[in-house]
CSV table of C-alpha atoms in Angstrom, one decimal:
chain,number,residue,atom,x,y,z
A,206,MET,CA,-3.0,4.9,2.7
A,207,THR,CA,-1.8,6.4,-0.5
A,208,ALA,CA,-3.0,8.6,-3.4
A,209,SER,CA,-2.6,9.0,-7.1
A,210,PRO,CA,0.6,10.8,-8.2
A,211,LEU,CA,0.5,14.5,-7.0
A,212,SER,CA,-2.8,14.2,-5.2
A,213,LYS,CA,-3.1,14.5,-1.4
A,214,THR,CA,-4.4,11.5,0.6
A,215,ARG,CA,-4.7,12.9,4.0
A,216,ARG,CA,-8.3,13.8,4.9
A,217,PRO,CA,-10.1,14.1,8.2
A,218,ALA,CA,-12.1,11.0,9.2
A,219,SER,CA,-15.6,11.4,8.0
A,220,VAL,CA,-17.1,8.2,9.6
A,221,SER,CA,-16.7,6.5,12.9
A,222,ASP,CA,-14.5,3.4,13.1
A,223,ASP,CA,-17.5,1.4,14.1
A,224,GLU,CA,-19.3,1.7,10.8
A,225,THR,CA,-18.7,-1.3,8.6
A,226,GLN,CA,-19.8,-2.3,5.1
A,227,PRO,CA,-22.8,-4.5,4.2
A,228,GLU,CA,-22.2,-8.2,4.0
A,229,GLU,CA,-21.9,-8.5,0.3
A,230,THR,CA,-20.1,-11.2,-1.6
A,231,ALA,CA,-17.3,-10.2,-4.0
A,232,ALA,CA,-19.3,-11.3,-7.0
A,233,GLU,CA,-22.0,-8.8,-6.3
A,234,ARG,CA,-19.9,-5.9,-7.5
A,235,SER,CA,-17.7,-7.6,-10.0
A,236,THR,CA,-18.7,-5.3,-12.8
A,237,GLU,CA,-17.6,-2.3,-10.8
A,238,ARG,CA,-14.3,-4.0,-10.0
A,239,ALA,CA,-13.6,-4.8,-13.6
A,240,ALA,CA,-14.1,-1.1,-14.5
A,241,MET,CA,-11.7,-0.2,-11.6
A,242,VAL,CA,-9.1,-2.5,-13.0
A,243,ALA,CA,-9.6,-0.9,-16.5
A,244,ALA,CA,-9.0,2.5,-14.9
A,245,VAL,CA,-5.8,1.2,-13.3
A,246,VAL,CA,-4.6,-0.1,-16.7
A,247,GLU,CA,-5.3,3.3,-18.3
A,248,GLU,CA,-3.3,5.2,-15.6
A,249,ALA,CA,-0.4,2.7,-15.8
A,250,ALA,CA,-0.2,3.4,-19.5
A,251,ALA,CA,-0.2,7.2,-18.9
A,252,VAL,CA,2.8,6.9,-16.5
A,253,ALA,CA,4.7,4.1,-18.3
A,254,ASP,CA,7.8,6.3,-18.7
A,255,TRP,CA,8.0,6.9,-14.9
A,256,LEU,CA,7.4,3.2,-14.1
A,257,GLY,CA,10.0,2.1,-16.7
A,258,LYS,CA,7.7,-0.5,-18.3
A,259,ARG,CA,4.6,-0.8,-20.4
A,260,GLY,CA,1.7,-2.1,-18.4
A,261,LEU,CA,1.4,-4.0,-15.2
A,262,ASN,CA,1.9,-7.7,-14.6
A,263,LYS,CA,-1.3,-9.5,-15.4
A,264,LYS,CA,-1.1,-11.5,-12.2
A,265,VAL,CA,-1.2,-8.2,-10.3
A,266,LEU,CA,-4.3,-7.0,-12.2
A,267,ASP,CA,-6.0,-10.4,-11.6
A,268,ALA,CA,-5.3,-10.1,-7.9
A,269,LEU,CA,-6.7,-6.6,-7.9
A,270,ALA,CA,-9.8,-8.0,-9.6
A,271,ARG,CA,-10.3,-10.7,-6.9
A,272,VAL,CA,-10.2,-8.5,-3.8
A,273,PRO,CA,-13.6,-7.1,-2.8
A,274,ARG,CA,-12.6,-3.5,-2.1
A,275,HIS,CA,-16.1,-2.6,-0.8
A,276,ARG,CA,-15.3,-4.8,2.2
A,277,PHE,CA,-12.5,-2.6,3.2
A,278,VAL,CA,-14.2,0.8,3.2
A,279,PRO,CA,-16.7,2.3,5.7
A,280,MET,CA,-20.5,2.4,5.0
A,281,MET,CA,-20.4,6.1,4.0
A,282,GLU,CA,-17.9,5.4,1.2
A,283,GLN,CA,-19.6,2.3,-0.3
A,284,ALA,CA,-20.8,4.1,-3.4
A,285,ALA,CA,-17.2,5.1,-4.2
A,286,ALA,CA,-15.6,1.8,-3.3
A,287,TYR,CA,-14.5,1.0,-6.8
A,288,GLU,CA,-13.4,4.4,-7.9
A,289,ASN,CA,-9.7,4.7,-8.7
A,290,ARG,CA,-8.9,7.0,-5.8
A,291,PRO,CA,-8.1,6.9,-2.1
A,292,LEU,CA,-11.0,7.0,0.4
A,293,PRO,CA,-11.1,7.9,4.1
A,294,ILE,CA,-11.2,5.0,6.6
A,295,GLY,CA,-11.0,6.9,9.9
A,296,GLU,CA,-8.1,7.9,12.2
A,297,ARG,CA,-7.1,10.5,9.5
A,298,GLN,CA,-6.0,7.6,7.2
A,299,THR,CA,-7.1,6.4,3.8
A,300,ILE,CA,-7.5,3.2,1.8
A,301,SER,CA,-4.9,3.3,-1.0
A,302,GLN,CA,-5.8,4.2,-4.5
A,303,PRO,CA,-6.1,1.0,-6.5
A,304,PHE,CA,-3.5,2.2,-9.1
A,305,ILE,CA,-0.9,2.8,-6.4
A,306,VAL,CA,-1.6,-0.6,-4.8
A,307,ALA,CA,-1.1,-2.3,-8.2
A,308,ALA,CA,2.0,-0.3,-9.0
A,309,MET,CA,3.7,-1.0,-5.7
A,310,SER,CA,2.9,-4.7,-5.9
A,311,ASP,CA,4.1,-4.8,-9.5
A,312,GLN,CA,7.4,-2.9,-8.8
A,313,ALA,CA,8.1,-5.1,-5.8
A,314,GLY,CA,7.9,-8.2,-8.1
A,315,VAL,CA,5.8,-10.1,-5.6
A,316,LYS,CA,5.2,-13.7,-6.5
A,317,ALA,CA,3.7,-16.9,-5.0
A,318,GLY,CA,5.7,-18.2,-2.1
A,319,ASP,CA,7.4,-14.8,-1.2
A,320,ARG,CA,7.5,-13.5,2.3
A,321,VAL,CA,6.5,-9.9,2.2
A,322,LEU,CA,6.5,-7.2,4.9
A,323,GLU,CA,4.0,-4.4,4.7
A,324,VAL,CA,4.5,-1.3,6.9
A,325,GLY,CA,1.2,0.4,7.3
A,326,THR,CA,-1.7,-2.0,7.3
A,327,GLY,CA,-4.4,0.6,7.2
A,328,CYS,CA,-7.7,-1.2,6.4
A,329,GLY,CA,-5.9,-4.3,5.1
A,330,TYR,CA,-6.5,-3.8,1.3
A,331,GLN,CA,-2.9,-3.8,0.2
A,332,ALA,CA,-2.2,-6.9,2.3
A,333,ALA,CA,-5.2,-8.7,0.7
A,334,VAL,CA,-3.8,-8.0,-2.8
A,335,LEU,CA,-0.4,-9.3,-1.8
A,336,ALA,CA,-2.0,-12.4,-0.4
A,337,GLU,CA,-3.9,-12.9,-3.7
A,338,LEU,CA,-0.5,-13.0,-5.4
A,339,GLY,CA,0.3,-16.0,-3.3
A,340,ALA,CA,2.6,-14.3,-0.8
A,341,GLU,CA,2.8,-14.8,2.9
A,342,VAL,CA,2.3,-11.3,4.3
A,343,PHE,CA,3.4,-9.8,7.6
A,344,THR,CA,1.8,-6.5,8.1
A,345,LEU,CA,2.3,-3.8,10.8
A,346,GLU,CA,0.0,-1.0,11.8
A,347,VAL,CA,0.9,1.7,14.4
A,348,ILE,CA,-2.7,2.8,15.1
A,349,PRO,CA,-4.3,0.3,17.5
A,350,ALA,CA,-7.9,0.7,16.3
A,351,LEU,CA,-7.0,0.2,12.6
A,352,ALA,CA,-4.7,-2.8,13.4
A,353,LYS,CA,-7.6,-4.5,15.3
A,354,GLN,CA,-10.1,-3.8,12.6
A,355,ALA,CA,-7.9,-4.9,9.8
A,356,ALA,CA,-6.9,-8.2,11.5
A,357,ALA,CA,-10.6,-9.1,12.1
A,358,ARG,CA,-11.5,-8.1,8.5
A,359,LEU,CA,-8.7,-10.1,6.9
A,360,LYS,CA,-9.6,-13.1,9.0
A,361,ASP,CA,-13.3,-12.9,8.1
A,362,LEU,CA,-12.3,-12.8,4.4
A,363,GLY,CA,-10.2,-15.9,4.7
A,364,TYR,CA,-6.7,-14.4,4.3
A,365,ALA,CA,-5.0,-17.0,6.5
A,366,LYS,CA,-1.6,-16.2,5.1
A,367,VAL,CA,-1.7,-12.6,6.3
A,368,HIS,CA,-0.2,-12.0,9.8
A,369,CYS,CA,-1.2,-8.8,11.5
A,370,ARG,CA,0.5,-7.0,14.3
A,371,GLN,CA,0.0,-3.6,16.0
A,372,GLY,CA,3.4,-1.9,16.4
A,373,ASP,CA,6.2,0.3,15.2
A,374,GLY,CA,6.4,-0.3,11.4
A,375,ALA,CA,9.8,1.3,10.9
A,376,ALA,CA,11.3,-1.3,13.3
A,377,GLY,CA,10.1,-4.1,11.0
A,378,TRP,CA,9.3,-7.6,12.1
A,379,SER,CA,12.8,-9.1,12.8
A,380,GLU,CA,11.7,-12.6,13.8
A,381,ALA,CA,9.9,-13.1,10.5
A,382,ALA,CA,12.8,-11.7,8.4
A,383,PRO,CA,14.3,-11.9,5.9
A,384,PHE,CA,11.7,-10.7,3.4
A,385,ASP,CA,11.6,-11.0,-0.3
A,386,ALA,CA,9.8,-7.7,-0.6
A,387,ILE,CA,9.0,-4.8,1.7
A,388,LEU,CA,6.2,-2.3,0.9
A,389,VAL,CA,5.9,0.9,3.0
A,390,THR,CA,2.6,2.7,2.7
A,391,ALA,CA,3.6,6.0,4.5
A,392,ALA,CA,6.1,8.6,3.6
A,393,ALA,CA,9.5,8.4,5.4
A,394,GLU,CA,12.1,11.0,5.9
A,395,HIS,CA,14.8,8.4,5.2
A,396,ILE,CA,14.9,4.6,4.7
A,397,PRO,CA,14.7,2.9,8.1
A,398,ARG,CA,17.8,1.0,8.8
A,399,ALA,CA,15.9,-2.0,10.3
A,400,LEU,CA,14.0,-2.4,7.0
A,401,ILE,CA,17.2,-2.5,5.0
A,402,GLU,CA,18.6,-5.1,7.3
A,403,GLN,CA,15.4,-7.2,7.1
A,404,LEU,CA,15.3,-7.1,3.3
A,405,ALA,CA,16.7,-10.3,1.8
A,406,PRO,CA,19.5,-10.2,-0.8
A,407,GLY,CA,17.9,-10.0,-4.2
A,408,GLY,CA,14.8,-8.4,-2.6
A,409,ARG,CA,13.0,-5.1,-3.3
A,410,MET,CA,11.6,-2.4,-1.1
A,411,ILE,CA,9.0,0.1,-2.3
A,412,ILE,CA,8.9,3.2,-0.2
A,413,PRO,CA,7.7,6.8,-0.5
A,414,LEU,CA,10.4,9.2,0.6
A,415,GLU,CA,10.2,12.9,1.6
A,416,ASP,CA,12.2,15.4,-0.4
A,417,GLU,CA,12.7,18.7,1.3
A,418,THR,CA,14.1,20.3,-1.8
A,419,PRO,CA,11.7,23.1,-3.0
A,420,GLY,CA,10.1,22.2,-6.3
A,421,PRO,CA,7.5,23.9,-8.6
A,422,ALA,CA,4.8,23.2,-6.1
A,423,HIS,CA,6.9,24.1,-3.0
A,424,TRP,CA,3.9,25.8,-1.4
A,425,LEU,CA,2.2,22.4,-1.1
A,426,GLY,CA,4.9,21.4,1.4
A,427,PRO,CA,7.7,18.7,1.1
A,428,GLN,CA,7.7,16.8,-2.2
A,429,GLN,CA,7.5,13.0,-2.1
A,430,ALA,CA,8.7,10.3,-4.5
A,431,LEU,CA,7.9,6.6,-4.6
A,432,VAL,CA,11.2,4.8,-4.7
A,433,ARG,CA,12.2,1.2,-5.5
A,434,ILE,CA,15.3,-0.1,-3.7
A,435,ASP,CA,17.0,-3.3,-5.0
A,436,LYS,CA,19.3,-5.1,-2.7
A,437,ALA,CA,22.1,-7.0,-4.4
A,438,ALA,CA,23.5,-10.3,-3.3
A,439,ASP,CA,26.4,-8.5,-1.7
A,440,GLY,CA,24.1,-6.1,0.2
A,441,ARG,CA,24.6,-3.1,-2.0
A,442,LEU,CA,21.5,-1.0,-2.6
A,443,ARG,CA,20.3,0.5,-5.9
A,444,GLU,CA,17.6,3.1,-5.9
A,445,LYS,CA,15.2,4.1,-8.6
A,446,VAL,CA,12.7,7.0,-8.4
A,447,LEU,CA,9.4,5.9,-9.8
A,448,LEU,CA,6.6,8.4,-9.2
A,449,PRO,CA,5.8,11.7,-7.5
A,450,VAL,CA,3.3,10.9,-4.9
A,451,ALA,CA,1.6,12.2,-1.7
A,452,PHE,CA,1.3,9.8,1.3
A,453,VAL,CA,0.5,10.3,4.9
A,454,PRO,CA,3.6,10.4,7.1
A,455,LEU,CA,5.3,7.4,8.6
A,456,THR,CA,4.9,7.5,12.4
A,457,GLY,CA,6.1,5.5,15.3
A,458,PRO,CA,9.2,5.5,17.6
A,459,SER,CA,11.6,4.3,14.9
A,460,ALA,CA,10.3,6.5,12.1
A,461,LYS,CA,12.8,9.3,12.7
A,462,ALA,CA,15.6,7.1,14.1
């Protein structure tokens, strides 16, 4: 549910939620997927100064190359499934741009055996990439229709280590905490307290935050920044601003608490 830096993601739903993609295997579109990964590598190089590193972890790129993105987009968007941009999935939401999925996974430092919380399942694409990295994923989606579809899709694709729940993402998943990493795929006005509490010492949270300060493009509305939060062993937090972005807003009872 994200976009490339400085490009809007929110678009009206152009297809019904009942429309699904053809039953194609991942191998059938591997050439397109390789080209998508190459585009992600190119964009990461262009924003290396923002990310604070040269290139993305190869394991993240390999995970991206294994996930059949065409299985996560509606029939109407099949032709664009491997373009490096967000696409509408219904309910006024989008599937994340592959570069943003890769950058968030990379900055979170996700590795095999980690327990990861995702806030904002959407169609399940980010969760699938995290699972390909070997993580056990707990993902929350506030919109019932999307939560149901994503859970079924991830099950059909064999992602047994992804646990889906419909509910208030900003409240987290306390019974599964603590988490080695938390990824939030919607823009928050502030960092939800519950998520800070559920992040393990030594863990990282990646979250887009609203900034009401007027900037050069103030006519576009509030600015947003993708932020990485590192939690030290003693509980202290360190924040690093990564990228200017545009996400759909974080919603749910706890989002403004």
